XYZ file of C-alpha atoms in Angstrom:
378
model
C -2.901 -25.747 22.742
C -3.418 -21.982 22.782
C -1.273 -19.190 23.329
C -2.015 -17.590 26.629
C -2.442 -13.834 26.242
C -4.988 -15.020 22.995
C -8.568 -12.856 23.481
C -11.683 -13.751 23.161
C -13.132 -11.494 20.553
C -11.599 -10.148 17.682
C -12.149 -7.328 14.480
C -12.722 -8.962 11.314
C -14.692 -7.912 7.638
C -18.101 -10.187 7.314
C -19.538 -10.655 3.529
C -23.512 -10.215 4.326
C -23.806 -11.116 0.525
C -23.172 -10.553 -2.740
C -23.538 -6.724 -4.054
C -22.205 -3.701 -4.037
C -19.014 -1.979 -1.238
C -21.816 -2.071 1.657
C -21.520 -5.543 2.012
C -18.473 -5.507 3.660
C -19.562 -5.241 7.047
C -16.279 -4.277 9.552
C -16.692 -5.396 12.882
C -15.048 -5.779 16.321
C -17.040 -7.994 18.084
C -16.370 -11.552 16.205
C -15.959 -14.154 17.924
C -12.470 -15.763 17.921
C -12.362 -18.865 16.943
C -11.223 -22.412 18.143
C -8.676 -24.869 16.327
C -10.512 -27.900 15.489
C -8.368 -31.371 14.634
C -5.667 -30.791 12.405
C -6.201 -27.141 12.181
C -4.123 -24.299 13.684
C -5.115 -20.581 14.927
C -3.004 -18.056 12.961
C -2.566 -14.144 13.825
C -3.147 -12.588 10.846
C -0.271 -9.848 10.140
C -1.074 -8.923 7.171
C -3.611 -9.834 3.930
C -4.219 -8.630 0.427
C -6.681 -7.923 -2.420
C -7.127 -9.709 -5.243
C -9.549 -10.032 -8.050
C -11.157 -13.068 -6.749
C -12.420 -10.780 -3.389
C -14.020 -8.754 -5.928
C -15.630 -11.256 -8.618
C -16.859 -13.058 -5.354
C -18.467 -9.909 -3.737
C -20.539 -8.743 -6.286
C -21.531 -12.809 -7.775
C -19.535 -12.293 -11.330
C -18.631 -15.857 -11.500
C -22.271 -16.650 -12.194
C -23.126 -17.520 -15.575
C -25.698 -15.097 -15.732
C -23.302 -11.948 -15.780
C -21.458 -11.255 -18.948
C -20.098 -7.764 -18.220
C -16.214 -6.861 -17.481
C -15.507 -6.895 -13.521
C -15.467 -3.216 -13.166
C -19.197 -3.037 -14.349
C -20.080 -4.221 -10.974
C -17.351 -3.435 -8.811
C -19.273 -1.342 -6.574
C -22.302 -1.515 -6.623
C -22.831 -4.962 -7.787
C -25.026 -6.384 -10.213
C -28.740 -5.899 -10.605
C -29.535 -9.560 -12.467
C -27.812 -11.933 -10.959
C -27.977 -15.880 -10.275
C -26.960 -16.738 -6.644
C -26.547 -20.435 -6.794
C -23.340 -20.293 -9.272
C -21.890 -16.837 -8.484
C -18.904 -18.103 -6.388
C -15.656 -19.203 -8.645
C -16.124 -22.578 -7.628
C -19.557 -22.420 -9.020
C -21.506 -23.287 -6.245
C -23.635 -21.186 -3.822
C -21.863 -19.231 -0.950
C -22.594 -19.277 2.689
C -23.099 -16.163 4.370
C -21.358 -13.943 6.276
C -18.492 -15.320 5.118
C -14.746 -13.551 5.720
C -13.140 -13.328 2.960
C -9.161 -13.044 2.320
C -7.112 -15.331 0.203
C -3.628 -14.037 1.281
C -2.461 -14.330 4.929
C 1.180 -13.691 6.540
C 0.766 -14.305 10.343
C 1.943 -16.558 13.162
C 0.282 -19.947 14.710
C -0.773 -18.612 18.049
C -3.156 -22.061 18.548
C -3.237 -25.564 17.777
C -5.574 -28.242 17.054
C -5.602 -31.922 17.872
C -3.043 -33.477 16.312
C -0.925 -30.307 15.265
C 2.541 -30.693 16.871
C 2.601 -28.208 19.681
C 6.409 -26.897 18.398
C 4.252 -24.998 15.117
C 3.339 -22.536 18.032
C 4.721 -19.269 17.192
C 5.706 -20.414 13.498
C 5.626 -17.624 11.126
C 3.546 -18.820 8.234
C 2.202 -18.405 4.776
C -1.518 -19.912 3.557
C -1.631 -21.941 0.513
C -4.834 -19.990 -1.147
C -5.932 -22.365 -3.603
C -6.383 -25.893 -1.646
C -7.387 -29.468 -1.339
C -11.298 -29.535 -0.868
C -12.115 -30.148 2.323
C -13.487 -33.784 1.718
C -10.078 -34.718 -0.229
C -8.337 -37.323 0.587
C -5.099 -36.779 -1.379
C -3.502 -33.954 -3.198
C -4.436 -34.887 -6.727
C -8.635 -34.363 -6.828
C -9.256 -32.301 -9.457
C -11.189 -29.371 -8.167
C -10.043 -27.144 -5.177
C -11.027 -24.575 -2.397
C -10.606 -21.021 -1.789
C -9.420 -20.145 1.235
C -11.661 -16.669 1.983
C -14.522 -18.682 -0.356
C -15.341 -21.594 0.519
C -14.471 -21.145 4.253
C -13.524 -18.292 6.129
C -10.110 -16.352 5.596
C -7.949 -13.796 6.183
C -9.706 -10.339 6.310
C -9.501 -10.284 10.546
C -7.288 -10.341 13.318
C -7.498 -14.567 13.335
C -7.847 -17.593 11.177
C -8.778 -20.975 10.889
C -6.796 -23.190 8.763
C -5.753 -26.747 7.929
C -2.558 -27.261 9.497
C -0.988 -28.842 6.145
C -1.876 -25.518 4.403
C 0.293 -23.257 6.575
C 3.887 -23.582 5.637
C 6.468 -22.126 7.958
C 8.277 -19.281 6.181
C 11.611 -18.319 6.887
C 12.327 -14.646 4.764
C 13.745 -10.990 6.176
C 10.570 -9.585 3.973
C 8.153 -7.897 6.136
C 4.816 -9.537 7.033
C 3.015 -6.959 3.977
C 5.789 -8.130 1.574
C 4.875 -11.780 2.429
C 1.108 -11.060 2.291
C 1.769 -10.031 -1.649
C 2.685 -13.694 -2.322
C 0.708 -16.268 -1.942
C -2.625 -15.502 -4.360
C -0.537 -13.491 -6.702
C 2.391 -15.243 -7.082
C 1.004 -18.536 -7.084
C -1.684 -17.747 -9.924
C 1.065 -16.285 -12.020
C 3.939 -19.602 -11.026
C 1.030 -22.062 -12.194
C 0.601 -20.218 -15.013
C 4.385 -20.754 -16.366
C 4.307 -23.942 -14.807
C 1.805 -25.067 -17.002
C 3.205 -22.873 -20.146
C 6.357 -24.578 -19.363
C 7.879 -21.153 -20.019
C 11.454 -21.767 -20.752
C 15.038 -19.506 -20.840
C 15.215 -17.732 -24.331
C 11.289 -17.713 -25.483
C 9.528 -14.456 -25.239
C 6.643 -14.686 -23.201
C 3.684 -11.425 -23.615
C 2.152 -10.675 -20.121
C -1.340 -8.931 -19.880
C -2.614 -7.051 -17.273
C 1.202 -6.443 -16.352
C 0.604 -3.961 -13.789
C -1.515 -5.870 -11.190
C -0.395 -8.198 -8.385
C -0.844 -11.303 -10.658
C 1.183 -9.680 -13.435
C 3.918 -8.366 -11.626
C 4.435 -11.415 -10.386
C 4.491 -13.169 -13.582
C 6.946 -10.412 -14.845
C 8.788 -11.354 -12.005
C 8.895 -14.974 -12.088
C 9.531 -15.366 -16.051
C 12.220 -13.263 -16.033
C 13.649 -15.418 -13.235
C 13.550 -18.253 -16.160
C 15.423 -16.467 -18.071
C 12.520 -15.521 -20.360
C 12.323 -12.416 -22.687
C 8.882 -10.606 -21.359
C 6.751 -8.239 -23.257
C 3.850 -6.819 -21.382
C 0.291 -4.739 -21.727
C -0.444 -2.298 -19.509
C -1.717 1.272 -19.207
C 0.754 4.262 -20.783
C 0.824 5.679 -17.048
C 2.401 2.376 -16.001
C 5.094 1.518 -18.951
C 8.389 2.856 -16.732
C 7.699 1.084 -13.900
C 7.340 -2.036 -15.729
C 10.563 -1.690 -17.635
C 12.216 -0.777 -14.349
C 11.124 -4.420 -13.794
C 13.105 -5.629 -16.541
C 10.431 -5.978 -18.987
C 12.343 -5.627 -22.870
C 8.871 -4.085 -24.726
C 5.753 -2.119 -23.366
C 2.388 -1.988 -24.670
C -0.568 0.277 -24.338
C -3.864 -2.043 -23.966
C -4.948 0.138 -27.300
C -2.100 -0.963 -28.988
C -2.443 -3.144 -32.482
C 0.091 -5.632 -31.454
C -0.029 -7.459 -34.914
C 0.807 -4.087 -36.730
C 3.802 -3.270 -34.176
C 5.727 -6.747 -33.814
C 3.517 -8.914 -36.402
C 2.252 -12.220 -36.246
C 3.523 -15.361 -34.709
C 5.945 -13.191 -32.455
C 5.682 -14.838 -29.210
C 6.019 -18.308 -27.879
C 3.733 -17.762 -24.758
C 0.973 -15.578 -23.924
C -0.154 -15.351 -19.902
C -3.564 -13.646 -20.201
C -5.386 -12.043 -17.150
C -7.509 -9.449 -18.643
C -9.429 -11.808 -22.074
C -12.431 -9.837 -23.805
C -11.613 -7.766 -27.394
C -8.466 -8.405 -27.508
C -8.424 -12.454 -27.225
C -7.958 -13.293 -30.693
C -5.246 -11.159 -31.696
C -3.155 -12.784 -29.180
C -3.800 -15.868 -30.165
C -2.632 -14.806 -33.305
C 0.922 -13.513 -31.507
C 1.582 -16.936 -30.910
C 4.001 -18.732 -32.897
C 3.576 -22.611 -33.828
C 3.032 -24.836 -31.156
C 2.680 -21.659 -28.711
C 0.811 -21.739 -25.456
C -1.763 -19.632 -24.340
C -2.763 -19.497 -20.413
C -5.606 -18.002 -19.137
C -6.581 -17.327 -15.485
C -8.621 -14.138 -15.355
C -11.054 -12.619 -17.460
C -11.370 -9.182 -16.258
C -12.047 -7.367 -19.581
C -15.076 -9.841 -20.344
C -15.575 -13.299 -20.112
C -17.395 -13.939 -23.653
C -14.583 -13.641 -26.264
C -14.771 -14.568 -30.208
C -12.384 -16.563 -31.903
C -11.266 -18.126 -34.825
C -10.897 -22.129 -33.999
C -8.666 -22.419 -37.213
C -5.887 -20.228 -35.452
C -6.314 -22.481 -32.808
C -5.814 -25.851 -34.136
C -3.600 -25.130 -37.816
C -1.178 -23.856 -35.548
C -1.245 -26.219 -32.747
C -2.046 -23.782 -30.415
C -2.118 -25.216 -26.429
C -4.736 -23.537 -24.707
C -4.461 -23.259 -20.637
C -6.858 -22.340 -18.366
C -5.103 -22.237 -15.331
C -7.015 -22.772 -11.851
C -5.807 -25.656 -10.051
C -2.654 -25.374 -8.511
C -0.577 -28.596 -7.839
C 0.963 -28.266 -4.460
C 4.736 -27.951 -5.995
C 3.954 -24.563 -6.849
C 3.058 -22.850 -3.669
C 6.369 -25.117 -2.582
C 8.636 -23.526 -5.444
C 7.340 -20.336 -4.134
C 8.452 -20.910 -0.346
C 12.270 -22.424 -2.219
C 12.539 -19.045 -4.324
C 11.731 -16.823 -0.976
C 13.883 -19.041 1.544
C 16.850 -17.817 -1.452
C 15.611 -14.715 -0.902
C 14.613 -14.285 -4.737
C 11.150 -13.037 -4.557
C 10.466 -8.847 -4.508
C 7.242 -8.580 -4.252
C 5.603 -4.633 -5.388
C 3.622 -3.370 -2.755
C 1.328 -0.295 -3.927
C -0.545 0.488 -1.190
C -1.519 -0.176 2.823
C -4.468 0.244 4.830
C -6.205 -0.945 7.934
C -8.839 -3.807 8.020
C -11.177 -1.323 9.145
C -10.771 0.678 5.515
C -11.033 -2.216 3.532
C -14.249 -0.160 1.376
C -11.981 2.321 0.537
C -8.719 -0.054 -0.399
C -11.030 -1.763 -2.737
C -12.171 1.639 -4.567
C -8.698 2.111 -4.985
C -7.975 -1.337 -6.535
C -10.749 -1.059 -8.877
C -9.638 2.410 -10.017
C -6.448 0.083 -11.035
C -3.952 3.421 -11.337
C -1.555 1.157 -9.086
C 1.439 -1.176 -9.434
C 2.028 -4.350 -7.427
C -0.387 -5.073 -4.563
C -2.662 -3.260 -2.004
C -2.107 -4.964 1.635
C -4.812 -5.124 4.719
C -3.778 -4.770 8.183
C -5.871 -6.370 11.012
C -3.673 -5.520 13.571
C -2.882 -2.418 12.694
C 0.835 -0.708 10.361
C 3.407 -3.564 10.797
C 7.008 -1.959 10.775
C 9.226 -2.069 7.874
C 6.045 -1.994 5.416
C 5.928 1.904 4.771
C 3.578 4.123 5.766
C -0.441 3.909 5.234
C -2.249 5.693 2.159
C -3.911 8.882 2.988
């Protein structure tokens, strides 16, 4: 069942490959696409940037690149290995659209998908069930925007059971901030099992994944500490964060060792080991992003005399993305948002995230400024 004003063609961003800004190919002649079984059509209000639309771009999942992110981040890198540079470590299929985060409405329906989730306003689950899954509990997972298409155009395909109705007064850019982010940085003290009281130490604190976290541990009642730039420190304790700290900082000189009982680490590289060293006795340490480098060194006897629990954090079990939709429905989710563009300017929104001056998240329109969002960057 389709809606009946739906068009035939739509704008959308195509992936030609992996490289440098110019593969990002807008266009406005895509095709729209059909709801197969189980699937449903969704107008895509708004979507977002994350790291992943970047490490996919230019290949830096593969194990042949050992540089930070930002070494590649526009122009892409020279030696690369195609067949493992997606995060899921296989090879990609090209053009692909891209777009983890969506905030739209079901505008079509596949066979089987009650005709009543017509019109529903909805959220995507990013990380999901692969496609061949039978049940929730396989231990690998999909990218949506990766391993099929996603969000970066006007429509998109998705499994009916990963589109859960959302019911928030947050505009459709707020919502768009959530799902990647938020979810990354809820598995994260999911799997920490961050509790009220403990003091938690939050890298990268300034980005959509960290903001997030900041947000969602201090909703625990956690004590939060955070690393950021010096440029960044007031908004972050406008946030409620107790103690800023410059990414230069020598933490074990300022608050010594064995200071924290969780560390939630998005950035890895140098700066690994000392935080491992932060961690008190039987303190966790989760890991989902290695933006700094991926190739650390460490001292295994920190890790195992202190019964250390090391996390890395990828799989998400369904509860999460649900605890998210609970904590939104109670309207206690403000997500940051830093910056908005069109679709069309999606080169220039990603200069701007790699330049990482901003706090909170940088939103995509396809359809054009949604109202209630604030106005466009300049």
């Amino acid at each position: 069942m389709t809606h009946p004003s739906l068009p035939t063609t739509m704008s959308g961003v195509q992936l030609s490959g992996h490289g440098g800004l110019e593969t990002l190919n807008y266009r406005t002649d895509l095709k729209v696409p059909s709801p197969g079984p189980n699937q449903v059509l969704i107008r895509v209000g708004a979507a977002a940037i994350n790291n992943t639309d970047i490490n996919t771009r230019i290949g830096w999942y593969s194990k042949s690149v050992t540089q930070a992110t930002d070494a590649g981040g526009r122009h892409g890198f020279e030696a690369l290995a195609s067949q493992d540079a997606s995060w899921a470590g296989q090879p990609l299929s090209f053009p692909r659209i891209q777009g983890a985060d969506c905030c739209g409405r079901i505008v079509a329906v596949g066979e089987g998908v009650a005709p009543q989730r017509l019109g529903q306003r909805v959220l995507v689950r990013p990380l999901q069930s692969p496609l061949h899954a039978v049940t929730d509990d396989h231990p690998d997972c999909i990218t949506w925007g990766s391993e099929c298409d996603g969000a970066f155009a006007q429509f998109a395909l998705c499994r009916a059971s990963e589109a859960y109705r959302v019911n928030s007064r947050l505009s459709d850019a707020e919502l768009a901030a959530i799902p990647c982010a938020y979810s990354t940085a809820e598995n994260m003290l999911h799997r920490a099992n961050l509790g009220a009281g403990e003091r938690v130490l939050i890298t990268g604190a300034s980005g959509g994944v960290g903001s997030a976290a900041i947000e969602l541990a201090r909703r625990r009642n956690a004590r939060v500490w955070a690393v950021s730039q010096p440029n960044k420190h007031a908004s972050l304790l406008a946030m409620g964060v107790e103690r800023v700290f410059s990414r230069d900082s020598d933490l074990l000189a300022e608050v010594g060792p064995e200071s924290v009982q969780v560390v939630i680490d998005l950035v890895a590289g140098n700066h690994t080991a000392t935080l491992m060293e932060l961690l008190c006795r039987g303190g966790r340490y989760a890991i989902a992003g290695a933006i700094a480098g991926p190739l650390i060194q460490l001292d295994m006897r920190t890790l195992y005399l202190k019964d250390l629990s090391l996390l890395g954090c990828t799989v998400q079990p369904r509860v999460v993305f649900e605890n998210l939709l609970d904590y939104l429905e109670r309207d206690q989710l403000s997500p940051k948002i830093a910056g908005r563009f069109p679709l069309s300017q999606i080169r220039q929104a990603q200069q701007v995230f790699l330049q990482k001056r901003h706090v909170g998240k940088l939103i995509l329109e396809p359809h054009g400024p949604q109202a209630g969002s604030g106005p466009l960057p300049e």
